[in-house]
Coordinates of C-alpha atoms in Angstrom, one line a residue:
M1 CA 159.0 74.6 113.2
P2 CA 157.2 77.7 114.5
N3 CA 155.0 77.5 117.5
S4 CA 151.3 78.3 117.2
Q5 CA 151.7 81.9 118.5
A6 CA 154.5 82.7 116.1
S7 CA 152.7 81.4 113.1
A8 CA 149.7 83.5 113.9
S9 CA 151.7 86.7 114.0
T10 CA 153.8 86.4 110.8
S11 CA 153.0 87.3 107.2
T12 CA 154.2 84.0 105.8
P13 CA 151.7 81.3 104.7
S14 CA 149.8 80.0 107.7
R15 CA 150.5 76.7 109.3
R16 CA 147.0 75.6 108.2
T17 CA 147.7 76.4 104.6
V18 CA 151.0 74.4 104.6
L19 CA 149.8 71.4 106.6
S20 CA 146.5 70.9 104.9
S21 CA 147.6 70.8 101.3
A22 CA 145.5 68.4 99.4
A23 CA 148.5 67.5 97.2
V24 CA 150.2 65.7 100.1
A25 CA 152.1 62.7 98.8
A26 CA 152.9 59.5 100.6
V27 CA 156.1 60.3 102.6
A28 CA 158.3 58.7 105.2
V29 CA 157.6 59.0 108.9
A30 CA 159.1 62.0 110.8
G31 CA 158.1 63.4 114.2
G32 CA 157.0 67.0 114.6
A33 CA 158.7 69.5 116.9
P34 CA 156.9 70.5 120.1
L35 CA 154.5 73.4 120.0
L36 CA 153.2 75.6 122.8
S37 CA 149.8 74.9 124.2
G38 CA 147.1 77.4 123.1
C39 CA 143.4 77.7 123.5
S40 CA 140.7 75.0 123.7
T41 CA 138.0 73.5 121.5
E42 CA 134.9 72.0 123.0
E43 CA 133.9 68.5 122.1
S44 CA 130.3 68.6 123.3
T45 CA 128.9 70.4 120.2
G46 CA 129.1 67.3 117.9
K47 CA 131.6 69.2 115.8
G48 CA 134.5 67.6 117.6
G49 CA 137.7 69.0 119.1
T50 CA 139.9 68.7 122.1
T51 CA 140.6 70.7 125.3
S52 CA 144.0 72.1 126.1
G53 CA 145.9 75.1 127.4
K54 CA 144.4 77.0 130.3
D55 CA 141.0 75.3 129.9
L56 CA 142.6 71.9 130.3
K57 CA 144.9 72.9 133.2
K58 CA 142.0 74.1 135.4
L59 CA 140.2 70.7 134.9
L60 CA 143.2 68.5 135.9
P61 CA 143.5 67.1 139.4
T62 CA 146.6 68.1 141.3
Y63 CA 149.3 65.4 141.2
V64 CA 150.4 64.2 144.6
A65 CA 152.9 61.3 144.4
S66 CA 152.3 58.4 146.7
R67 CA 154.7 55.5 146.6
V68 CA 154.5 53.2 149.6
V69 CA 157.3 50.9 148.4
E70 CA 160.3 51.9 146.3
P71 CA 160.6 49.8 143.1
D72 CA 163.3 47.3 142.7
I73 CA 163.7 48.4 139.1
P74 CA 163.3 52.2 138.7
G75 CA 161.9 53.6 135.5
V76 CA 164.4 54.5 132.7
N77 CA 163.6 56.6 129.7
G78 CA 160.0 56.9 130.8
S79 CA 159.6 53.1 131.4
S80 CA 157.4 51.8 134.1
P81 CA 159.0 50.8 137.5
G82 CA 159.2 47.2 138.4
F83 CA 158.6 45.3 141.7
T84 CA 160.1 41.8 142.2
R85 CA 159.5 41.6 145.9
A86 CA 156.4 41.5 148.0
E87 CA 156.0 42.8 151.5
P88 CA 154.7 40.4 154.2
A89 CA 151.0 40.8 154.9
A90 CA 151.8 42.2 158.3
D91 CA 154.0 45.0 156.8
L92 CA 151.5 46.2 154.3
V93 CA 150.4 49.8 154.7
A94 CA 146.7 50.8 154.8
S95 CA 146.3 53.8 152.4
V96 CA 142.6 54.3 153.4
K97 CA 141.3 54.7 156.9
G98 CA 138.4 52.4 157.7
K99 CA 135.7 51.5 155.2
P100 CA 135.3 54.2 152.5
G101 CA 131.6 53.3 151.7
H102 CA 128.5 54.1 153.6
G103 CA 126.3 51.2 152.5
G104 CA 125.6 52.3 149.0
S105 CA 124.9 49.9 146.1
Y106 CA 126.3 50.4 142.5
T107 CA 126.1 48.5 139.2
V108 CA 129.1 48.4 136.9
F109 CA 128.9 47.5 133.2
E110 CA 132.3 46.4 132.0
P111 CA 134.2 44.1 129.6
L112 CA 135.8 40.8 130.8
W113 CA 138.1 38.5 128.9
G114 CA 137.4 35.1 130.5
T115 CA 134.7 33.4 132.5
P116 CA 132.9 35.8 134.8
P117 CA 133.0 34.9 138.5
A118 CA 129.8 34.0 140.3
K119 CA 128.0 37.1 141.5
D120 CA 128.1 35.8 145.1
C121 CA 131.7 34.6 145.0
D122 CA 133.9 35.0 148.1
Y123 CA 136.1 37.5 146.3
Y124 CA 133.3 39.9 145.7
K125 CA 132.0 39.5 149.2
A126 CA 135.4 40.2 150.7
V127 CA 136.1 43.3 148.7
N128 CA 132.6 44.7 149.1
E129 CA 132.9 44.1 152.8
A130 CA 136.2 46.0 152.9
L131 CA 134.6 48.8 150.8
G132 CA 131.5 49.1 153.0
A133 CA 129.4 49.2 149.9
E134 CA 127.9 46.8 147.3
I135 CA 129.3 46.8 143.8
T136 CA 127.5 44.5 141.4
F137 CA 129.2 43.8 138.1
Q138 CA 127.5 43.3 134.8
P139 CA 130.5 41.7 132.9
Q140 CA 130.3 41.4 129.1
D141 CA 132.4 39.4 126.7
G142 CA 135.3 41.7 125.9
N143 CA 135.6 40.4 122.3
T144 CA 132.1 41.7 121.5
Y145 CA 131.9 44.5 124.0
G146 CA 131.6 47.3 121.5
E147 CA 128.3 46.0 120.1
K148 CA 126.7 45.6 123.5
L149 CA 128.1 49.0 124.7
S150 CA 126.6 50.8 121.8
A151 CA 123.2 49.3 122.4
V152 CA 123.3 50.1 126.1
L153 CA 124.3 53.7 125.6
A154 CA 121.6 54.2 123.0
S155 CA 119.0 53.3 125.7
D156 CA 118.1 54.9 129.0
D157 CA 118.9 51.7 131.0
I158 CA 122.5 52.5 131.8
A159 CA 124.4 51.1 134.8
D160 CA 125.7 53.4 137.6
V161 CA 129.2 53.0 136.2
V162 CA 130.3 52.0 132.7
T163 CA 133.8 51.0 131.6
I164 CA 134.8 52.1 128.0
P165 CA 138.1 51.3 126.3
Q166 CA 139.5 53.8 123.8
W167 CA 139.4 51.2 121.0
E168 CA 135.6 51.1 121.4
M169 CA 135.1 54.8 121.0
G170 CA 134.3 54.8 117.3
G171 CA 131.3 56.5 115.7
K172 CA 129.2 58.7 117.9
L173 CA 130.2 57.1 121.1
Q174 CA 132.3 60.0 122.4
G175 CA 129.3 62.2 122.0
A176 CA 127.3 59.7 124.1
I177 CA 130.0 60.0 126.8
S178 CA 129.3 63.7 127.1
A179 CA 125.6 63.2 127.1
K180 CA 125.3 60.3 129.5
F181 CA 128.0 60.6 132.1
A182 CA 128.8 62.9 135.0
D183 CA 131.2 65.8 135.2
L184 CA 133.8 64.8 137.9
G185 CA 135.5 68.2 137.8
P186 CA 133.6 69.6 140.8
Y187 CA 134.9 66.6 142.8
L188 CA 138.4 66.1 141.5
S189 CA 139.8 69.1 139.6
G190 CA 142.7 71.0 141.2
D191 CA 143.2 70.5 144.9
K192 CA 139.8 68.9 145.3
V193 CA 141.4 65.6 144.5
R194 CA 143.4 65.7 147.7
K195 CA 140.4 64.2 149.4
Y196 CA 141.2 61.1 147.4
P197 CA 145.0 60.6 147.8
N198 CA 145.2 57.4 145.7
L199 CA 143.4 59.2 142.8
A200 CA 145.7 62.2 143.3
A201 CA 148.7 59.9 142.7
I202 CA 147.5 58.9 139.2
P203 CA 149.8 60.6 136.7
T204 CA 148.6 63.9 135.2
A205 CA 148.9 62.6 131.6
A206 CA 146.3 59.9 132.4
W207 CA 143.9 62.5 133.8
Q208 CA 144.5 64.6 130.7
M209 CA 143.2 61.8 128.6
S210 CA 140.1 61.7 130.8
V211 CA 138.7 65.0 129.6
F212 CA 135.7 64.4 127.3
G213 CA 133.4 67.1 125.9
G214 CA 135.4 69.8 127.8
K215 CA 134.7 68.1 131.2
L216 CA 136.7 65.7 133.4
R217 CA 134.5 62.7 133.0
G218 CA 136.6 59.5 133.2
L219 CA 138.4 57.6 135.9
P220 CA 141.5 56.4 134.1
M221 CA 143.4 53.1 134.0
P222 CA 146.9 54.4 133.4
S223 CA 148.9 52.6 130.6
R224 CA 152.5 51.5 130.3
P225 CA 154.4 53.5 127.7
L226 CA 154.7 50.7 125.2
G227 CA 152.3 48.0 126.1
G228 CA 149.7 48.0 123.3
V229 CA 151.5 45.8 120.9
I230 CA 154.4 43.5 121.7
P231 CA 155.9 40.8 119.4
F232 CA 156.2 37.8 121.7
Y233 CA 158.2 34.7 121.0
R234 CA 158.7 31.3 122.6
E235 CA 162.1 31.8 124.1
D236 CA 162.2 28.2 125.4
V237 CA 161.7 26.8 122.0
F238 CA 164.0 29.3 120.4
E239 CA 166.8 28.1 122.7
K240 CA 166.0 24.4 122.2
E241 CA 166.0 24.8 118.4
D242 CA 168.8 27.3 118.3
Y243 CA 166.7 29.9 116.5
E244 CA 168.1 33.5 116.4
V245 CA 165.8 36.3 117.2
P246 CA 165.5 38.4 114.1
G247 CA 166.8 42.0 113.8
S248 CA 165.1 43.1 110.6
P249 CA 162.1 42.3 108.5
D250 CA 164.2 40.2 106.1
E251 CA 165.6 38.2 109.0
F252 CA 162.1 37.7 110.3
L253 CA 161.0 36.2 106.9
A254 CA 164.0 33.9 106.8
L255 CA 163.4 32.7 110.3
A256 CA 159.7 32.2 109.6
K257 CA 160.6 29.9 106.7
E258 CA 163.0 28.0 108.9
I259 CA 160.5 27.5 111.7
T260 CA 157.4 26.5 109.6
R261 CA 156.8 22.8 109.4
P262 CA 153.1 22.2 108.6
K263 CA 153.4 18.4 108.8
S264 CA 154.5 18.8 112.4
K265 CA 151.7 21.3 113.0
V266 CA 154.2 24.1 113.7
W267 CA 154.0 27.5 112.0
A268 CA 156.2 30.5 112.6
C269 CA 153.6 33.1 113.7
E270 CA 150.2 34.5 114.1
D271 CA 148.9 37.5 112.1
M272 CA 151.7 40.0 112.7
W273 CA 150.0 43.0 111.1
W274 CA 150.1 45.2 114.3
S275 CA 153.8 44.5 114.8
A276 CA 154.5 45.0 111.1
Q277 CA 153.2 48.6 111.3
I278 CA 155.6 49.3 114.1
F279 CA 158.6 47.6 112.3
F280 CA 158.0 49.9 109.4
G281 CA 157.7 53.0 111.5
C282 CA 153.9 53.7 111.3
P283 CA 152.2 55.8 114.0
G284 CA 149.4 54.4 116.1
E285 CA 145.6 54.5 115.9
K286 CA 143.0 57.3 116.1
P287 CA 143.8 60.2 116.9
F288 CA 147.5 59.4 116.9
Y289 CA 147.6 58.3 113.2
W290 CA 149.1 61.6 111.9
V291 CA 152.7 62.5 111.3
E292 CA 154.3 65.7 110.1
K293 CA 156.8 65.8 107.3
D294 CA 158.2 68.8 105.5
G295 CA 155.5 71.0 107.1
R296 CA 152.7 68.8 106.0
L297 CA 150.3 66.7 108.0
V298 CA 150.1 63.1 106.7
H299 CA 147.8 60.2 107.7
K300 CA 149.4 56.8 108.3
V301 CA 147.6 55.2 105.4
E302 CA 149.2 57.8 103.1
L303 CA 152.7 56.7 104.1
D304 CA 155.0 54.5 102.0
N305 CA 155.7 52.8 105.3
Y306 CA 152.1 51.7 105.6
L307 CA 152.2 50.1 102.1
E308 CA 155.5 48.5 102.9
A309 CA 154.1 47.0 106.1
L310 CA 151.2 45.6 104.2
E311 CA 153.5 44.1 101.5
W312 CA 155.8 42.5 104.2
C313 CA 152.9 41.0 106.1
R314 CA 151.5 39.8 102.8
K315 CA 154.8 37.8 102.3
L316 CA 154.3 36.1 105.6
F317 CA 150.9 34.9 104.6
K318 CA 151.9 34.0 101.0
G319 CA 154.8 31.9 102.3
G320 CA 152.5 29.9 104.5
Y321 CA 154.3 31.0 107.7
V322 CA 151.1 32.2 109.4
H323 CA 149.0 29.6 111.4
P324 CA 146.0 28.5 109.2
D325 CA 143.6 29.5 112.0
A326 CA 145.0 33.0 112.0
V327 CA 144.7 33.1 108.3
A328 CA 141.0 32.2 108.8
G329 CA 140.7 35.1 111.2
K330 CA 140.4 33.2 114.4
A331 CA 142.4 35.7 116.5
N332 CA 140.8 34.9 119.8
D333 CA 142.6 31.5 120.0
A334 CA 146.1 32.9 119.2
L335 CA 147.4 32.6 122.7
T336 CA 146.3 28.9 122.9
R337 CA 148.1 28.2 119.7
F338 CA 151.2 30.0 121.0
T339 CA 151.3 28.3 124.3
S340 CA 150.8 24.9 122.7
G341 CA 153.7 25.4 120.4
Q342 CA 151.7 25.5 117.2
S343 CA 152.9 29.0 116.5
L344 CA 156.1 30.5 118.0
I345 CA 155.6 34.2 117.5
M346 CA 152.5 36.3 118.1
N347 CA 151.7 40.0 118.9
D348 CA 149.4 41.0 121.7
G349 CA 149.0 43.5 124.5
D350 CA 151.5 43.4 127.4
A351 CA 149.0 41.8 129.8
K352 CA 149.7 38.5 128.0
W353 CA 153.3 38.5 129.3
W354 CA 152.2 37.7 132.9
G355 CA 149.0 35.9 131.8
A356 CA 150.8 33.3 129.7
T357 CA 153.6 32.9 132.2
F358 CA 151.1 32.3 135.1
E359 CA 148.9 30.0 133.0
Q360 CA 151.9 27.8 132.0
A361 CA 153.8 27.8 135.2
E362 CA 152.5 24.4 136.5
P363 CA 151.5 22.5 133.3
N364 CA 154.6 23.5 131.4
P365 CA 157.4 24.7 133.7
D366 CA 159.9 25.0 130.8
F367 CA 157.6 27.5 129.0
K368 CA 159.1 31.0 128.6
I369 CA 157.5 33.9 126.8
Q370 CA 159.8 36.7 125.8
A371 CA 159.4 40.0 123.9
M372 CA 161.2 40.6 120.7
D373 CA 163.0 44.0 120.4
F374 CA 161.4 46.2 117.7
F375 CA 163.6 46.9 114.7
G376 CA 163.5 49.4 111.8
A377 CA 162.5 48.6 108.3
D378 CA 166.2 48.4 107.3
G379 CA 167.2 46.5 110.4
G380 CA 168.4 49.7 112.2
D381 CA 166.9 51.5 115.1
P382 CA 163.1 51.4 115.3
T383 CA 160.8 54.4 115.1
L384 CA 158.4 54.0 118.0
Y385 CA 155.5 56.1 119.3
L386 CA 154.4 56.1 122.9
D387 CA 151.1 54.6 123.7
P388 CA 148.3 56.8 125.1
P389 CA 148.8 57.6 128.8
A390 CA 145.4 55.9 129.4
R391 CA 143.2 53.9 127.1
I392 CA 140.5 52.5 129.5
W393 CA 138.1 54.6 131.7
S394 CA 135.1 54.2 133.9
F395 CA 132.3 56.7 133.8
L396 CA 129.7 57.6 136.3
N397 CA 126.1 57.9 135.3
K398 CA 125.1 61.6 135.3
R399 CA 121.8 60.6 137.1
L400 CA 123.7 59.7 140.2
S401 CA 123.2 62.2 143.1
K402 CA 126.1 64.3 144.5
D403 CA 126.2 62.1 147.6
R404 CA 126.4 58.9 145.5
I405 CA 129.1 60.3 143.3
E406 CA 131.2 61.2 146.3
E407 CA 130.7 57.8 147.9
F408 CA 131.7 56.1 144.7
L409 CA 134.8 58.2 144.4
D410 CA 135.7 57.1 147.9
L411 CA 135.4 53.5 146.7
A412 CA 137.5 54.3 143.6
D413 CA 140.2 55.8 145.8
Y414 CA 140.4 52.5 147.7
I415 CA 140.5 50.5 144.5
A416 CA 143.3 52.7 143.1
A417 CA 145.7 52.0 146.0
P418 CA 149.3 51.6 144.9
Y419 CA 151.5 48.6 145.1
G420 CA 152.5 47.6 148.6
T421 CA 149.2 48.5 150.3
K422 CA 146.7 46.3 152.0
E423 CA 144.1 47.5 149.6
Q424 CA 146.1 46.6 146.5
R425 CA 146.8 43.1 147.9
L426 CA 143.1 42.5 148.4
I427 CA 142.1 43.9 145.0
D428 CA 144.8 42.0 143.0
Y429 CA 145.1 38.8 145.0
G430 CA 142.0 38.4 147.1
V431 CA 142.0 36.9 150.6
E432 CA 145.1 35.1 151.9
G433 CA 144.3 31.5 152.5
T434 CA 141.2 31.7 150.4
H435 CA 142.4 33.1 147.1
H436 CA 146.2 33.1 147.4
T437 CA 149.0 31.7 149.5
L438 CA 152.5 33.0 150.1
K439 CA 155.3 31.2 148.3
H440 CA 158.8 32.4 148.9
G441 CA 157.3 35.6 150.3
A442 CA 155.2 36.3 147.2
P443 CA 151.4 36.0 146.9
V444 CA 150.4 33.3 144.4
K445 CA 146.8 32.7 143.4
N446 CA 145.3 29.3 143.9
A447 CA 142.6 27.7 141.8
K448 CA 139.9 29.6 143.5
G449 CA 141.8 32.8 143.1
V450 CA 142.3 32.3 139.4
K451 CA 138.6 31.8 139.0
E452 CA 137.4 34.6 141.1
V453 CA 140.1 37.3 141.3
Q454 CA 139.9 38.9 137.8
D455 CA 140.2 42.5 136.6
T456 CA 136.8 43.5 137.6
Y457 CA 137.4 46.1 140.3
R458 CA 140.6 47.1 138.5
F459 CA 138.6 48.5 135.6
I460 CA 137.0 51.0 137.9
A461 CA 140.2 52.8 138.7
S462 CA 143.9 51.9 138.8
P463 CA 147.1 53.3 140.2
E464 CA 150.2 54.3 138.2
A465 CA 151.2 51.6 135.8
T466 CA 153.9 49.3 137.1
V467 CA 155.3 45.8 136.5
A468 CA 154.6 44.2 139.8
Y469 CA 154.5 40.4 139.8
P470 CA 156.7 39.2 142.7
D471 CA 155.6 35.6 142.0
F472 CA 157.7 35.8 138.7
P473 CA 160.6 38.1 139.5
Q474 CA 162.7 37.0 136.4
M475 CA 159.7 37.9 134.2
V476 CA 159.6 41.3 135.8
K477 CA 163.3 41.9 135.2
D478 CA 162.9 40.8 131.5
W479 CA 159.8 43.0 131.0
C480 CA 161.4 46.1 132.5
A481 CA 164.6 45.6 130.6
W482 CA 162.7 45.3 127.3
M483 CA 160.7 48.4 128.1
Q484 CA 163.8 50.4 129.1
R485 CA 165.5 49.4 125.8
M486 CA 162.5 50.3 123.7
C487 CA 161.7 53.5 125.4
E488 CA 165.1 54.9 124.3
F489 CA 163.6 55.0 120.8
A490 CA 160.1 56.1 121.7
K491 CA 158.7 59.6 121.0
K492 CA 155.4 61.2 121.5
P493 CA 152.9 61.2 118.6
L494 CA 151.7 64.6 117.4
F495 CA 148.5 64.5 119.4
Y496 CA 149.9 62.7 122.5
G497 CA 147.8 63.1 125.6
M498 CA 144.9 64.7 123.8
Q499 CA 141.5 63.3 124.0
I500 CA 140.1 64.2 120.6
Q501 CA 136.6 63.7 119.3
E502 CA 136.5 63.7 115.6
P503 CA 133.3 65.2 114.0
N504 CA 130.6 62.7 113.5
R505 CA 130.8 63.1 109.7
Y506 CA 134.3 61.6 109.8
A507 CA 133.6 58.9 112.5
S508 CA 133.7 55.9 110.1
L509 CA 136.2 57.3 107.5
Y510 CA 139.1 55.1 108.7
T511 CA 137.0 52.0 109.5
P512 CA 137.3 50.4 106.0
F513 CA 141.1 50.1 106.3
E514 CA 140.7 47.5 109.1
D515 CA 139.1 45.0 106.7
L516 CA 141.2 46.2 103.8
A517 CA 144.4 45.3 105.6
K518 CA 143.1 41.8 106.4
D519 CA 142.2 41.3 102.7
V520 CA 145.5 42.6 101.4
V521 CA 147.8 40.6 103.6
R522 CA 145.8 37.5 102.9
G523 CA 146.0 38.1 99.1
R524 CA 142.3 38.7 98.6
K525 CA 143.0 42.2 97.5
S526 CA 146.2 43.8 96.1
I527 CA 148.4 46.7 97.0
R528 CA 146.9 48.5 94.1
D529 CA 143.5 48.1 95.9
A530 CA 145.0 49.7 99.0
Q531 CA 146.3 52.6 96.9
S532 CA 142.9 53.1 95.4
A533 CA 141.3 53.1 98.9
I534 CA 143.8 55.8 100.0
S535 CA 142.8 57.9 97.1
D536 CA 139.1 57.3 97.9
W537 CA 139.8 58.2 101.5
R538 CA 141.3 61.6 100.5
S539 CA 138.4 62.5 98.2
G540 CA 135.8 61.1 100.6
G541 CA 136.7 63.3 103.5
G542 CA 140.3 62.5 104.4
D543 CA 141.6 65.9 103.1
K544 CA 138.9 67.7 105.0
L545 CA 139.7 65.7 108.1
R546 CA 143.3 66.8 107.6
D547 CA 142.2 70.4 107.5
W548 CA 140.3 69.8 110.7
Y549 CA 143.3 68.4 112.5
V550 CA 145.5 71.2 111.3
K551 CA 143.1 73.6 113.1
I552 CA 143.5 71.5 116.3
L553 CA 147.3 72.0 115.9
E554 CA 147.0 75.7 115.3
K555 CA 144.7 76.3 118.3
N556 CA 146.1 73.8 120.8
G557 CA 149.7 73.0 119.7
S558 CA 151.2 69.6 119.5
G559 CA 151.4 67.0 122.3
A560 CA 154.7 65.8 121.0

């Protein structure tokens, strides 16, 4: 496939003409070949776009690696490194000299999944004391965060710092990011970031995703390469019942039938729609939901794969293999049903691997959660697409003065300290003796630690993504091994690493498919309804959106 420069200089039909054909049929998934980076498109106009090429390069912070402790399990095929051992407290290295703060006070608006700690808890006191500044959190229920976030950003009463996950960036929210939050480029771009060594150690790809409206605005939380959706299963129950882990969609259905015993209150699984899309080779979510086939740009909903995933998932529901509460849409309780043994398979983000392991360690020591290897639609190798390099950011209010922005970046640098440092131990485990104790050389949270030490500071800034849970070394080994196996099949989606704002007129175009999928798999609507919705999507703006993305490819090249 020609690169963007070549296609512009030949007399053959332009890339845009070929890719944007309105007659695109539903085709199978195929990845596009890499293209050279070109010019940039600004996002701040409301017309949408992305930033790449020379314009992007000059915005990105210089990468300066900083690894205090070598991992026990190095990354393979792009997988995250793993740490199964913890350094004694006396051997931990300080990555920041003294207290980074100068007595400033900051409010942080962020999501939290769980019960918020008390505002005056010992954990907050200890971290704020170490920071030399006061950070006051305004935690919101993560399950309804988008609604509250939109209301706050529509007002003038915005916290000093706001955390925004990518999955909440629908509608006009990206435009609000450009309008409401500070440009961090003057403080972090290029070698300026060397003032903040822990921020400089954040991978460049994560910073690339932090450019909004043509400016470096976000402090990223780097992602693991394949952590957004994992099909988990109860390995302890599988071993006890002699269940075999499935290696194809058909084997999954057969196993689901074998497992399900409603009279015993046991069902095979939760709603597996997210995993189903991966089993059938579908790409990810906005803006990574495009693939290229035979020189044409195709949206995921136009793929036969998408309809096949719907039909397969529909069979799970029709067979009665999905837990009734999941059928009713009660997704928030899926982990509880899974850990109690009411369902034996679920899909969720990778954070649940450690979360469930830790939660069940004492009440159910036999409990073991394991990740199922992805498989292809025919039982062969899977077609996997890498997750975004970052999917959560914190943004600084543009009303903050230069001095306050600089002080907060000093605080963020402390918080982003890598594994093996004094700062990381405090942020992730609290105070020894108060929030955690050492067992077999590894820090383990006590009841107070579980209650108070949550991912509050971590949402401000995070180091390179790792698998570092020395209190559960076997889990780390299993997790890293799974990631290494799966990364062998993973490739970059077409717009990998690009922070793209779609024009406002297309902002809600894809939204109806979320509810449509729920209705189709539950039998409330048919596959024919899905096909009709796809046709409506094309005529209602989908084809024009395709044309718009083709221009992005022509101007900026592919991220694949």
